[in-house]
CSV table of C-alpha atoms in Angstrom, one decimal:
chain,number,residue,atom,x,y,z
K,264,MET,CA,5.8,10.0,-11.6
K,265,PRO,CA,7.2,6.7,-13.2
K,266,SER,CA,5.7,3.3,-12.5
K,267,HIS,CA,6.3,2.2,-8.9
K,268,ARG,CA,4.7,0.5,-5.9
K,269,HIS,CA,5.2,0.8,-2.1
K,270,ASP,CA,4.2,-0.9,1.1
K,271,PHE,CA,2.0,1.9,2.5
K,272,ILE,CA,-1.4,3.4,1.6
K,273,GLU,CA,-1.3,6.5,-0.6
K,274,PHE,CA,-4.2,8.8,-0.3
K,275,SER,CA,-4.3,11.9,-2.6
K,276,LEU,CA,-6.5,14.8,-3.7
K,277,VAL,CA,-5.9,16.7,-6.9
K,278,LEU,CA,-6.1,20.5,-6.4
K,279,GLU,CA,-5.1,21.8,-9.8
K,280,GLY,CA,-4.3,20.6,-13.3
K,281,LYS,CA,-5.3,17.6,-15.3
K,282,GLY,CA,-3.6,14.3,-16.1
K,283,LYS,CA,-4.0,10.5,-16.0
K,284,GLU,CA,-3.1,7.7,-13.6
K,285,TRP,CA,-2.6,4.0,-14.2
K,286,ILE,CA,-3.3,1.6,-11.4
K,287,ASN,CA,-2.3,-2.0,-12.2
K,288,GLY,CA,-2.6,-1.1,-15.9
K,289,THR,CA,-6.1,0.5,-15.6
K,290,GLN,CA,-6.3,4.2,-16.5
K,291,HIS,CA,-8.4,7.0,-15.1
K,292,ASP,CA,-8.5,10.8,-15.4
K,293,MET,CA,-7.1,13.1,-12.8
K,294,VAL,CA,-8.8,16.5,-12.4
K,295,PRO,CA,-9.4,18.9,-9.5
K,296,GLY,CA,-11.6,17.0,-7.0
K,297,THR,CA,-10.2,13.5,-7.9
K,298,ILE,CA,-9.4,11.5,-4.7
K,299,VAL,CA,-7.4,8.3,-5.0
K,300,LEU,CA,-7.0,5.6,-2.4
K,301,LEU,CA,-4.1,3.5,-3.5
K,302,LEU,CA,-3.7,0.3,-1.6
K,303,PRO,CA,-0.2,-1.2,-0.8
K,304,TYR,CA,1.9,-2.9,-3.5
K,305,GLN,CA,-0.3,-1.8,-6.4
K,306,ILE,CA,1.7,-0.7,-9.4
K,307,HIS,CA,0.8,2.8,-10.4
K,308,GLU,CA,2.1,5.9,-12.2
K,309,TYR,CA,0.6,9.2,-13.1
K,310,LYS,CA,1.5,12.2,-15.3
K,311,ALA,CA,0.1,15.5,-16.2
K,312,ASP,CA,-1.4,16.3,-19.6
K,313,THR,CA,0.8,18.1,-22.1
K,314,ASP,CA,1.5,21.7,-21.1
K,315,ASP,CA,-0.1,21.2,-17.7
K,316,SER,CA,1.0,20.3,-14.2
K,317,LEU,CA,-0.6,18.5,-11.3
K,318,LEU,CA,-0.9,20.1,-7.8
K,319,MET,CA,-1.9,17.5,-5.2
K,320,PHE,CA,-2.2,16.7,-1.5
K,321,ILE,CA,-0.6,13.3,-0.9
K,322,CYS,CA,-0.8,11.5,2.4
K,323,ASN,CA,1.0,8.2,3.0
K,324,PHE,CA,0.3,6.0,6.0
K,325,ASP,CA,0.7,2.5,7.3
K,326,MET,CA,-2.1,-0.1,6.5
K,327,LYS,CA,-2.2,-0.9,10.2
K,328,LEU,CA,-4.1,2.3,10.8
K,329,LEU,CA,-7.1,0.6,9.3
K,330,THR,CA,-6.6,-3.0,10.2
K,331,THR,CA,-6.1,-2.7,13.9
K,332,GLY,CA,-7.8,-0.9,16.7
K,333,PRO,CA,-11.4,0.3,17.0
K,334,GLU,CA,-11.4,1.8,13.4
K,335,ALA,CA,-11.4,-1.7,12.0
K,336,ALA,CA,-14.3,-2.8,14.2
K,337,TRP,CA,-16.3,0.3,13.2
K,338,GLY,CA,-16.2,-1.0,9.6
K,339,LEU,CA,-13.6,1.4,8.0
K,340,ASN,CA,-11.4,-1.6,7.2
K,341,GLU,CA,-14.3,-3.3,5.4
K,342,LEU,CA,-15.3,-0.1,3.5
K,343,LEU,CA,-11.8,0.5,2.1
K,344,PHE,CA,-10.3,-3.0,1.8
K,345,GLY,CA,-13.6,-4.8,1.1
K,346,ARG,CA,-13.9,-3.4,-2.5
K,347,ASP,CA,-13.8,-6.0,-5.3
K,348,ASN,CA,-11.7,-5.5,-8.4
K,349,ALA,CA,-14.6,-4.0,-10.4
K,350,GLN,CA,-14.8,-1.0,-8.1
K,351,PRO,CA,-12.6,2.0,-8.8
K,352,ALA,CA,-9.9,3.2,-6.4
K,353,TYR,CA,-10.9,6.8,-7.0
K,354,ILE,CA,-13.8,9.2,-6.9
K,355,HIS,CA,-14.4,12.6,-8.5
K,356,LEU,CA,-15.9,15.2,-6.2
K,357,GLN,CA,-17.6,18.4,-7.3
K,358,GLY,CA,-19.5,21.2,-5.6
K,359,LYS,CA,-20.3,21.0,-1.9
K,360,GLU,CA,-18.7,17.6,-1.5
K,361,TYR,CA,-15.4,18.8,-3.0
K,362,GLU,CA,-15.4,22.0,-0.9
K,363,GLU,CA,-16.0,19.9,2.3
K,364,SER,CA,-13.2,17.5,1.5
K,365,LEU,CA,-10.8,20.4,0.4
K,366,GLN,CA,-11.3,22.2,3.8
K,367,LEU,CA,-10.5,18.9,5.6
K,368,TRP,CA,-7.4,18.2,3.6
K,369,GLU,CA,-6.2,21.8,4.1
K,370,ARG,CA,-6.6,21.4,7.9
K,371,LEU,CA,-4.7,18.1,7.7
K,372,TYR,CA,-1.9,19.8,5.8
K,373,ARG,CA,-1.7,22.7,8.3
K,374,GLU,CA,-1.6,20.3,11.2
K,375,HIS,CA,1.2,18.3,9.6
K,376,GLU,CA,3.3,21.4,9.0
K,377,ALA,CA,2.7,22.8,12.5
K,378,SER,CA,4.4,21.7,15.8
K,379,LEU,CA,1.5,21.8,18.2
K,380,ALA,CA,0.6,19.7,21.2
K,381,TRP,CA,-1.3,16.5,20.5
K,382,LYS,CA,-0.2,16.6,16.9
K,383,PRO,CA,-0.3,12.8,16.3
K,384,ILE,CA,-3.8,12.6,17.7
K,385,MET,CA,-5.1,15.4,15.6
K,386,LEU,CA,-3.5,14.0,12.4
K,387,ARG,CA,-5.0,10.6,13.0
K,388,SER,CA,-8.4,12.2,13.7
K,389,LEU,CA,-8.4,14.3,10.6
K,390,LEU,CA,-7.1,11.5,8.4
K,391,LEU,CA,-9.9,9.1,9.6
K,392,GLU,CA,-12.4,11.8,8.9
K,393,ALA,CA,-11.0,12.3,5.4
K,394,LEU,CA,-11.1,8.5,4.8
K,395,SER,CA,-14.7,8.4,6.1
K,396,LEU,CA,-15.8,11.1,3.7
K,397,TYR,CA,-14.1,9.3,0.8
K,398,ALA,CA,-15.9,6.1,1.7
K,399,ARG,CA,-19.3,7.9,2.0
K,400,ASN,CA,-18.9,9.7,-1.3
K,401,GLY,CA,-17.7,6.5,-3.0
K,402,GLY,CA,-20.9,4.7,-1.8
K,403,GLN,CA,-22.5,5.4,-5.2
K,404,ASN,CA,-20.0,3.0,-6.7
K,405,GLN,CA,-20.9,0.2,-4.4
K,406,LYS,CA,-22.6,-2.8,-5.9
K,407,PRO,CA,-25.7,-4.4,-4.5
K,408,ARG,CA,-25.0,-6.5,-1.4
K,409,SER,CA,-25.8,-9.8,-3.2
K,410,GLU,CA,-23.2,-9.1,-5.8
K,411,LEU,CA,-20.6,-8.1,-3.2
K,412,GLN,CA,-21.3,-11.4,-1.4
K,413,ARG,CA,-20.7,-13.4,-4.6
K,414,SER,CA,-17.4,-11.7,-5.0
K,415,ALA,CA,-16.3,-12.2,-1.4
K,416,PRO,CA,-13.3,-14.4,-2.2
K,417,ALA,CA,-11.7,-11.5,-4.1
K,418,LYS,CA,-12.0,-9.3,-1.1
K,419,SER,CA,-10.0,-11.6,1.2
K,420,ILE,CA,-6.7,-10.8,-0.5
K,421,TRP,CA,-6.0,-7.7,1.7
K,422,SER,CA,-6.3,-9.8,4.8
K,423,VAL,CA,-3.7,-12.1,3.4
K,424,VAL,CA,-1.4,-9.2,2.4
K,425,GLN,CA,-1.6,-7.7,5.9
K,426,TYR,CA,-0.9,-11.2,7.4
K,427,VAL,CA,2.2,-11.6,5.2
K,428,TYR,CA,3.4,-8.1,6.0
K,429,ASP,CA,3.1,-8.9,9.7
K,430,HIS,CA,4.6,-12.4,9.6
K,431,TYR,CA,7.1,-12.4,6.7
K,432,LEU,CA,10.0,-13.5,9.0
K,433,GLU,CA,8.1,-16.7,9.8
K,434,PRO,CA,7.8,-19.8,7.5
K,435,LEU,CA,5.2,-19.0,4.9
K,436,SER,CA,4.0,-20.6,1.8
K,437,LEU,CA,1.1,-20.1,-0.6
K,438,THR,CA,-0.3,-23.5,0.5
K,439,SER,CA,-0.2,-22.6,4.2
K,440,LEU,CA,-1.8,-19.2,3.6
K,441,ALA,CA,-4.5,-20.8,1.4
K,442,GLU,CA,-5.4,-23.2,4.2
K,443,LYS,CA,-5.4,-20.4,6.9
K,444,PHE,CA,-7.7,-18.1,4.8
K,445,HIS,CA,-9.8,-20.9,3.3
K,446,ILE,CA,-8.9,-20.1,-0.3
K,447,HIS,CA,-7.7,-22.4,-3.0
K,448,PRO,CA,-4.0,-22.0,-3.6
K,449,ALA,CA,-4.5,-21.4,-7.4
K,450,GLN,CA,-7.1,-18.8,-6.7
K,451,LEU,CA,-4.9,-17.0,-4.1
K,452,SER,CA,-2.0,-17.0,-6.6
K,453,THR,CA,-4.2,-15.5,-9.2
K,454,GLN,CA,-5.5,-12.8,-6.8
K,455,PHE,CA,-1.9,-11.8,-5.9
K,456,GLY,CA,-1.1,-11.4,-9.5
K,457,GLU,CA,-4.2,-9.4,-10.4
K,458,THR,CA,-4.3,-7.2,-7.3
K,459,LEU,CA,-0.6,-6.6,-6.7
K,460,GLY,CA,0.9,-7.3,-10.1
K,461,ILE,CA,3.5,-9.6,-8.5
K,462,TYR,CA,3.7,-13.3,-7.7
K,463,PHE,CA,3.3,-14.3,-4.0
K,464,VAL,CA,6.9,-15.6,-3.7
K,465,ASP,CA,8.3,-12.3,-5.2
K,466,PHE,CA,6.2,-10.3,-2.8
K,467,LEU,CA,7.5,-12.4,0.2
K,468,HIS,CA,11.1,-12.2,-1.0
K,469,GLU,CA,10.8,-8.4,-1.4
K,470,LEU,CA,9.8,-8.0,2.2
K,471,ARG,CA,12.5,-10.3,3.4
K,472,ILE,CA,15.2,-8.7,1.3
K,473,ARG,CA,14.3,-5.3,2.6
K,474,HIS,CA,14.7,-6.6,6.1
K,475,ALA,CA,18.1,-8.2,5.1
K,476,CYS,CA,19.3,-4.9,3.8
K,477,SER,CA,18.6,-3.3,7.1
K,478,LEU,CA,20.6,-6.0,8.9
K,479,LEU,CA,23.5,-5.8,6.5
K,480,ILE,CA,23.8,-2.0,7.1
K,481,THR,CA,23.2,-1.9,10.9
K,482,SER,CA,24.8,-5.1,12.1
K,483,GLU,CA,27.9,-7.2,11.8
K,484,LEU,CA,26.1,-10.5,11.5
K,485,PRO,CA,27.6,-13.0,9.1
K,486,ILE,CA,25.8,-12.8,5.8
K,487,SER,CA,24.6,-16.4,6.2
K,488,GLN,CA,23.0,-15.4,9.5
K,489,VAL,CA,21.4,-12.4,7.9
K,490,ALA,CA,19.7,-14.8,5.5
K,491,PHE,CA,18.2,-16.9,8.2
K,492,GLU,CA,17.3,-13.8,10.4
K,493,SER,CA,15.4,-12.5,7.3
K,494,GLY,CA,13.1,-15.5,7.0
K,495,PHE,CA,15.0,-17.5,4.4
K,496,SER,CA,15.5,-21.2,5.1
K,497,SER,CA,18.1,-21.5,2.4
K,498,TYR,CA,21.2,-19.4,1.8
K,499,PRO,CA,21.3,-20.0,-2.0
K,500,THR,CA,17.7,-18.9,-2.3
K,501,PHE,CA,18.5,-15.8,-0.3
K,502,SER,CA,21.6,-15.1,-2.5
K,503,ARG,CA,19.6,-15.5,-5.7
K,504,ALA,CA,16.7,-13.4,-4.6
K,505,PHE,CA,19.0,-10.6,-3.3
K,506,HIS,CA,21.0,-10.4,-6.5
K,507,ARG,CA,17.8,-10.4,-8.6
K,508,MET,CA,16.3,-7.5,-6.6
K,509,LYS,CA,19.4,-5.4,-5.9
K,510,GLY,CA,21.7,-6.3,-8.8
K,511,MET,CA,24.6,-7.2,-6.5
K,512,THR,CA,25.5,-9.7,-3.9
K,513,PRO,CA,24.7,-9.2,-0.2
K,514,ARG,CA,28.5,-8.7,0.5
K,515,GLN,CA,28.8,-6.0,-2.2
K,516,TYR,CA,25.7,-4.3,-0.9
K,517,ARG,CA,27.1,-4.2,2.7
K,518,GLU,CA,30.5,-2.9,1.4
K,519,GLN,CA,28.9,-0.3,-0.8
K,520,LYS,CA,26.7,1.1,2.0
K,521,THR,CA,29.5,1.0,4.6
K,522,VAL,CA,31.8,3.0,2.3
K,523,ARG,CA,29.1,5.6,1.7
K,524,ALA,CA,28.4,5.9,5.4
Protein backbone atom coordinates (compact mmCIF):
# COMPACT_ATOMS: atom_id res chain seq x y z
CA MET A 1 0.00 0.00 0.00
CA PRO A 2 1.67 3.27 -1.12
CA SER A 3 2.06 6.29 1.17
CA HIS A 4 -1.27 7.97 1.88
CA ARG A 5 -3.47 9.52 4.58
CA HIS A 6 -7.19 9.77 5.25
CA ASP A 7 -9.63 11.60 7.52
CA PHE A 8 -10.87 8.57 9.46
CA ILE A 9 -9.35 6.19 11.99
CA GLU A 10 -7.88 2.98 10.61
CA PHE A 11 -7.83 0.04 13.05
CA SER A 12 -6.18 -3.16 11.84
CA LEU A 13 -5.09 -6.63 12.95
CA VAL A 14 -2.50 -8.72 11.09
CA LEU A 15 -3.63 -12.33 10.65
CA GLU A 16 -0.96 -13.82 8.40
CA GLY A 17 2.34 -12.82 6.84
CA LYS A 18 5.10 -10.42 7.76
CA GLY A 19 5.93 -6.94 6.61
CA LYS A 20 6.69 -3.40 7.67
CA GLU A 21 4.68 -0.21 8.14
CA TRP A 22 5.78 3.43 8.22
CA ILE A 23 3.72 5.99 10.16
CA ASN A 24 4.94 9.57 9.69
CA GLY A 25 8.30 8.13 8.73
CA THR A 26 8.66 5.79 11.73
CA GLN A 27 8.93 2.08 10.90
CA HIS A 28 7.61 -0.92 12.79
CA ASP A 29 7.26 -4.64 12.05
CA MET A 30 3.97 -6.24 11.06
CA VAL A 31 3.51 -9.84 12.16
CA PRO A 32 0.50 -11.97 13.12
CA GLY A 33 -0.93 -10.34 16.25
CA THR A 34 0.11 -6.79 15.36
CA ILE A 35 -2.72 -4.31 16.00
CA VAL A 36 -2.39 -0.75 14.68
CA LEU A 37 -4.53 2.22 15.60
CA LEU A 38 -3.80 4.82 12.93
CA LEU A 39 -5.20 8.23 13.77
CA PRO A 40 -6.58 10.56 11.06
CA TYR A 41 -4.30 12.43 8.64
CA GLN A 42 -1.15 10.55 9.61
CA ILE A 43 0.90 9.60 6.56
CA HIS A 44 1.48 5.87 6.40
CA GLU A 45 2.32 3.00 4.11
CA TYR A 46 2.93 -0.70 4.55
CA LYS A 47 4.24 -3.57 2.48
CA ALA A 48 4.82 -7.28 2.90
CA ASP A 49 8.28 -8.76 3.10
CA THR A 50 9.74 -10.22 -0.09
CA ASP A 51 7.96 -13.44 -1.15
CA ASP A 52 5.31 -12.94 1.53
CA SER A 53 1.86 -11.37 1.73
CA LEU A 54 -0.19 -9.75 4.48
CA LEU A 55 -3.68 -10.88 5.44
CA MET A 56 -5.37 -8.34 7.70
CA PHE A 57 -8.62 -7.25 9.22
CA ILE A 58 -9.02 -3.48 8.60
CA CYS A 59 -11.77 -1.41 10.18
CA ASN A 60 -12.24 2.27 9.24
CA PHE A 61 -14.47 4.57 11.28
CA ASP A 62 -15.12 8.24 11.98
CA MET A 63 -13.19 9.94 14.80
CA LYS A 64 -16.50 11.19 16.25
CA LEU A 65 -17.16 7.70 17.55
CA LEU A 66 -14.56 8.39 20.24
CA THR A 67 -14.90 12.13 20.72
CA THR A 68 -18.65 12.40 21.28
CA GLY A 69 -21.16 10.54 23.42
CA PRO A 70 -20.62 8.56 26.62
CA GLU A 71 -17.53 6.76 25.30
CA ALA A 72 -15.53 9.99 25.48
CA ALA A 73 -16.68 10.58 29.06
CA TRP A 74 -15.70 7.04 30.00
CA GLY A 75 -12.12 7.81 29.06
CA LEU A 76 -11.77 5.96 25.74
CA ASN A 77 -11.04 9.24 23.98
CA GLU A 78 -8.23 10.01 26.44
CA LEU A 79 -6.78 6.50 26.24
CA LEU A 80 -6.53 6.58 22.46
CA PHE A 81 -5.97 10.24 21.62
CA GLY A 82 -4.07 11.11 24.78
CA ARG A 83 -0.91 9.31 23.73
CA ASP A 84 2.18 11.44 23.29
CA ASN A 85 4.46 11.15 20.29
CA ALA A 86 6.86 8.80 22.10
CA GLN A 87 4.22 6.09 22.46
CA PRO A 88 3.75 3.69 19.54
CA ALA A 89 0.52 3.45 17.55
CA TYR A 90 0.70 -0.35 17.58
CA ILE A 91 0.93 -3.37 19.85
CA HIS A 92 2.04 -6.96 19.26
CA LEU A 93 -0.19 -9.57 20.89
CA GLN A 94 0.67 -13.19 21.56
CA GLY A 95 -0.89 -16.16 23.31
CA LYS A 96 -4.14 -15.68 25.20
CA GLU A 97 -4.35 -11.95 24.48
CA TYR A 98 -4.04 -12.56 20.73
CA GLU A 99 -6.65 -15.33 20.74
CA GLU A 100 -9.08 -13.14 22.67
CA SER A 101 -8.67 -10.25 20.24
CA LEU A 102 -8.81 -12.54 17.19
CA GLN A 103 -12.16 -14.01 18.29
CA LEU A 104 -13.54 -10.51 18.77
CA TRP A 105 -12.33 -9.33 15.35
CA GLU A 106 -13.84 -12.41 13.71
CA ARG A 107 -17.20 -11.64 15.33
CA LEU A 108 -16.89 -8.04 14.16
CA TYR A 109 -16.21 -9.20 10.58
CA ARG A 110 -19.10 -11.70 10.59
CA GLU A 111 -21.48 -9.04 11.89
CA HIS A 112 -20.33 -6.62 9.19
CA GLU A 113 -20.92 -9.20 6.46
CA ALA A 114 -24.36 -10.25 7.74
CA SER A 115 -27.67 -8.41 7.40
CA LEU A 116 -29.18 -8.94 10.82
CA ALA A 117 -31.42 -6.80 12.98
CA TRP A 118 -29.67 -4.18 15.14
CA LYS A 119 -26.52 -4.48 13.02
CA PRO A 120 -25.26 -0.89 13.66
CA ILE A 121 -25.59 -1.33 17.41
CA MET A 122 -23.77 -4.66 17.38
CA LEU A 123 -20.98 -3.28 15.20
CA ARG A 124 -20.51 -0.30 17.49
CA SER A 125 -20.50 -2.51 20.58
CA LEU A 126 -17.95 -4.96 19.16
CA LEU A 127 -15.71 -2.17 17.87
CA LEU A 128 -15.68 -0.42 21.23
CA GLU A 129 -14.81 -3.73 22.89
CA ALA A 130 -11.94 -4.25 20.44
CA LEU A 131 -10.68 -0.71 21.09
CA SER A 132 -10.90 -1.25 24.84
CA LEU A 133 -8.83 -4.43 24.59
CA TYR A 134 -6.30 -2.57 22.47
CA ALA A 135 -6.06 0.15 25.11
CA ARG A 136 -5.73 -2.38 27.93
CA ASN A 137 -3.03 -4.40 26.19
CA GLY A 138 -1.21 -1.21 25.27
CA GLY A 139 -1.09 -0.14 28.91
CA GLN A 140 2.38 -1.60 29.26
CA ASN A 141 3.58 1.14 26.90
CA GLN A 142 2.13 3.94 29.04
CA LYS A 143 4.61 6.27 30.71
CA PRO A 144 4.42 7.21 34.38
CA ARG A 145 1.69 9.76 35.05
CA SER A 146 4.19 12.50 35.90
CA GLU A 147 5.83 12.13 32.47
CA LEU A 148 2.45 12.16 30.74
CA GLN A 149 1.54 15.36 32.52
CA ARG A 150 4.76 17.02 31.40
CA SER A 151 3.98 16.12 27.80
CA ALA A 152 0.35 17.31 28.02
CA PRO A 153 0.73 20.08 25.39
CA ALA A 154 1.54 17.46 22.74
CA LYS A 155 -1.68 15.62 23.51
CA SER A 156 -3.96 18.53 22.77
CA ILE A 157 -3.37 18.35 19.01
CA TRP A 158 -6.17 15.81 18.50
CA SER A 159 -8.71 18.10 20.11
CA VAL A 160 -7.60 20.79 17.67
CA VAL A 161 -7.79 18.40 14.71
CA GLN A 162 -11.32 17.38 15.65
CA TYR A 163 -12.34 21.02 16.09
CA VAL A 164 -11.00 21.96 12.67
CA TYR A 165 -12.72 18.96 11.13
CA ASP A 166 -16.04 20.08 12.64
CA HIS A 167 -15.65 23.82 11.87
CA TYR A 168 -13.59 24.05 8.67
CA LEU A 169 -16.33 26.05 6.91
CA GLU A 170 -15.99 28.79 9.51
CA PRO A 171 -13.24 31.45 9.68
CA LEU A 172 -10.23 29.69 11.23
CA SER A 173 -6.60 30.63 11.70
CA LEU A 174 -3.64 29.22 13.53
CA THR A 175 -3.75 32.21 15.88
CA SER A 176 -7.43 31.82 16.74
CA LEU A 177 -7.01 28.09 17.37
CA ALA A 178 -3.95 28.73 19.53
CA GLU A 179 -5.96 31.15 21.65
CA LYS A 180 -8.92 28.79 21.94
CA PHE A 181 -6.80 25.81 23.01
CA HIS A 182 -4.25 27.82 25.02
CA ILE A 183 -1.26 26.80 22.92
CA HIS A 184 1.41 29.05 21.49
CA PRO A 185 0.89 29.42 17.70
CA ALA A 186 4.45 28.31 16.95
CA GLN A 187 4.02 25.22 19.12
CA LEU A 188 0.69 24.39 17.50
CA SER A 189 2.23 24.75 14.04
CA THR A 190 5.05 22.41 15.01
CA GLN A 191 2.62 19.83 16.39
CA PHE A 192 0.62 19.84 13.16
CA GLY A 193 3.77 19.17 11.19
CA GLU A 194 5.11 16.47 13.50
CA THR A 195 1.80 14.68 14.05
CA LEU A 196 0.08 15.01 10.68
CA GLY A 197 3.02 15.64 8.38
CA ILE A 198 1.23 18.67 6.92
CA TYR A 199 1.06 22.39 7.63
CA PHE A 200 -2.09 23.69 9.30
CA VAL A 201 -3.13 25.83 6.32
CA ASP A 202 -2.73 22.87 3.93
CA PHE A 203 -4.79 20.70 6.27
CA LEU A 204 -7.55 23.33 6.37
CA HIS A 205 -7.47 23.84 2.61
CA GLU A 206 -7.66 20.08 2.03
CA LEU A 207 -10.90 19.86 3.99
CA ARG A 208 -12.36 22.89 2.23
CA ILE A 209 -11.37 21.74 -1.26
CA ARG A 210 -13.01 18.37 -0.61
CA HIS A 211 -16.21 20.23 0.29
CA ALA A 212 -15.86 22.40 -2.81
CA CYS A 213 -15.50 19.34 -5.03
CA SER A 214 -18.79 18.01 -3.70
CA LEU A 215 -20.53 21.33 -4.44
CA LEU A 216 -19.05 21.51 -7.94
CA ILE A 217 -20.44 18.08 -8.80
CA THR A 218 -23.82 18.20 -7.06
CA SER A 219 -24.87 21.83 -7.55
CA GLU A 220 -25.02 24.53 -10.21
CA LEU A 221 -23.67 27.24 -7.92
CA PRO A 222 -21.33 29.75 -9.60
CA ILE A 223 -17.73 28.78 -8.90
CA SER A 224 -17.15 32.02 -6.98
CA GLN A 225 -20.05 31.08 -4.71
CA VAL A 226 -18.63 27.57 -4.28
CA ALA A 227 -15.43 29.16 -3.01
CA PHE A 228 -17.21 31.15 -0.30
CA GLU A 229 -19.56 28.27 0.59
CA SER A 230 -16.45 26.15 1.16
CA GLY A 231 -14.98 28.50 3.74
CA PHE A 232 -12.62 30.56 1.57
CA SER A 233 -12.79 34.32 2.05
CA SER A 234 -10.84 34.97 -1.16
CA TYR A 235 -11.53 33.52 -4.60
CA PRO A 236 -7.84 33.75 -5.72
CA THR A 237 -6.82 31.75 -2.63
CA PHE A 238 -9.47 29.15 -3.43
CA SER A 239 -8.39 28.95 -7.06
CA ARG A 240 -4.69 28.52 -6.20
CA ALA A 241 -5.39 25.92 -3.52
CA PHE A 242 -7.73 23.99 -5.82
CA HIS A 243 -5.24 23.89 -8.68
CA ARG A 244 -2.40 22.85 -6.36
CA MET A 245 -4.39 19.93 -4.92
CA LYS A 246 -6.33 18.79 -7.99
CA GLY A 247 -4.01 19.76 -10.82
CA MET A 248 -6.79 21.60 -12.65
CA THR A 249 -9.09 24.59 -12.26
CA PRO A 250 -12.46 24.30 -10.49
CA ARG A 251 -14.21 24.78 -13.84
CA GLN A 252 -12.20 22.01 -15.46
CA TYR A 253 -12.99 19.73 -12.52
CA ARG A 254 -16.72 20.40 -12.82
CA GLU A 255 -16.71 19.83 -16.58
CA GLN A 256 -14.68 16.65 -16.29
CA LYS A 257 -16.93 15.15 -13.62
CA THR A 258 -20.10 16.21 -15.43
CA VAL A 259 -18.97 14.55 -18.67
CA ARG A 260 -18.12 11.31 -16.85
CA ALA A 261 -21.49 11.30 -15.08
